[in-house]
Amino acid sequence: TMLIGGSLGSAVANWLGISERERRILLVAGVAAGIAAVFRTPLGAALFAAEVLYRDDFESDALIPGVLASVVAYSVVITLFGGESTLFAHAPHYPFVPAHLPLYGALAVIISLVAVVFLGILRFVQRVTKKLPVPAWAQPAVGGLLLGIICVPTLLIFTHYTGQPGQGLGILGGGYGAAQLAISGAPWMGVGGRAVQVLLILGGVKLLAASFTIGSGGSAGDFAPSLAIGAIFGGAFGYAVKLVWADPRLDPGAFALVGMGTLYGGIAHVPLSAMVLVCELAGSYDLLVPLMLAEGIAFVALRKRSLYTAQL
């Protein structure tokens, strides 16, 4: 999504023959339009496109063009496909319980550790791939081979769990199915230790799958997989907490959504836009305060680590 939108913005800039700064603004507008159209998060998309360029700054000049492009893209999608539904199904309401804030703080610490592991494996795969005695065009095939080696057994495992062959839950794709499972659950998954076990297996495999694909130069983005990994481990944490703390107000889906924004917001250094993106994905701002806490902790914990090495 970011690649297509940014490429279209750059193409328009090349056609117009404008300055480098104006070119960057058009790139931001293209990114904002693409994300707003796919994820249906107009405000979060505009903020993200202006925030992701820098590790410590914000492209303020591009904010208004990003907002306008986001509004147009979102309006076109709603006009063509109808409905204002969010990308993920979710609970109609997530109650704010101040007593649960320490749990969200603990979640942020755990998600930060997951992010460190993810980045470590991803960079390791990238280093090893560059040293392989094969042509550059064949390197993604090696990543694909590793992907198949870990995913085929996983598909068989989930066939045992679900009773339905071929239920990969997004392991071989962006991970939307896995993220949805973490947010809303499924009857076959259960609500206790089985749910935690399922999500931990799924999260570990998805983390490796994304690392092998992206690290070997495969045709894939890192935005959706990062959101999915955060959601899966956030959901696992939520089910684990619910297992030991019998509080009916606890909703694992809330922890999945907060984990989603926390992991990506931390490793991409986009805490503000990640908060708004998740709130728009959840269809409300019920989780704004837990997201603020978790994003703040993750931003500090992941200060020296970044998914995008080219950030200024």
PDB file of C-alpha atoms in Angstrom, residues 106 189 224 254:
ATOM      1  CA  ALA A 106       3.070  -4.812  31.151  1.00  0.00           C
ATOM      2  CA  MET A 189      -9.905 -21.636  19.707  1.00  0.00           C
ATOM      3  CA  ALA A 224       0.555  -5.386   7.678  1.00  0.00           C
ATOM      4  CA  ALA A 254      -8.684  -4.815  23.457  1.00  0.00           C
TER       5      ALA A 254
END
